[in-house]
XYZ file of C-alpha atoms in Angstrom:
54
model
C -7.890 23.103 -31.380
C -9.431 20.344 -29.314
C -7.310 18.936 -26.413
C -5.099 21.916 -25.818
C -7.119 23.531 -23.001
C -5.376 23.847 -19.651
C -7.677 22.649 -16.896
C -8.148 24.869 -13.940
C -7.458 23.403 -10.476
C -10.138 23.695 -7.808
C -8.379 23.830 -4.374
C -10.817 21.273 -3.009
C -9.855 18.847 -5.784
C -6.138 19.428 -5.183
C -6.665 18.761 -1.494
C -8.534 15.553 -2.244
C -5.770 14.345 -4.634
C -3.121 15.146 -2.026
C -5.060 13.324 0.733
C -5.425 10.231 -1.439
C -1.728 10.262 -2.340
C -0.773 10.644 1.399
C -3.053 7.779 2.305
C -1.509 5.591 -0.304
C 1.961 6.350 0.955
C 1.005 5.618 4.546
C -0.611 2.344 3.582
C 2.435 1.303 1.518
C 4.823 2.002 4.398
C 2.498 0.399 6.968
C 1.973 -2.789 5.112
C 5.672 -2.972 4.305
C 6.475 -2.616 8.046
C 3.899 -5.314 8.926
C 5.343 -7.662 6.354
C 8.831 -7.064 7.703
C 7.648 -7.627 11.243
C 5.305 -10.601 10.828
C 6.456 -12.055 7.539
C 9.165 -14.376 8.912
C 6.844 -15.619 11.646
C 4.050 -16.372 9.193
C 6.410 -18.077 6.766
C 7.750 -20.265 9.579
C 4.261 -21.295 10.498
C 3.499 -22.157 6.876
C 6.618 -24.080 6.321
C 6.420 -25.992 9.604
C 2.799 -26.815 8.816
C 3.797 -28.203 5.450
C 6.628 -30.361 6.986
C 4.242 -31.714 9.627
C 1.740 -32.796 6.922
C 4.317 -35.146 5.267
């Protein structure tokens, strides 16, 4: 039957997938930290800039 084959895993492929997953997690946490750290400052700049334009 077609579609019932179990693919074999190459260790190099598994390492690549793991590396990509780890990189995604690091970027997610890093950008979340940057947003938490710089987000209020940037929003303050944007809101003040909007109030000064009126």
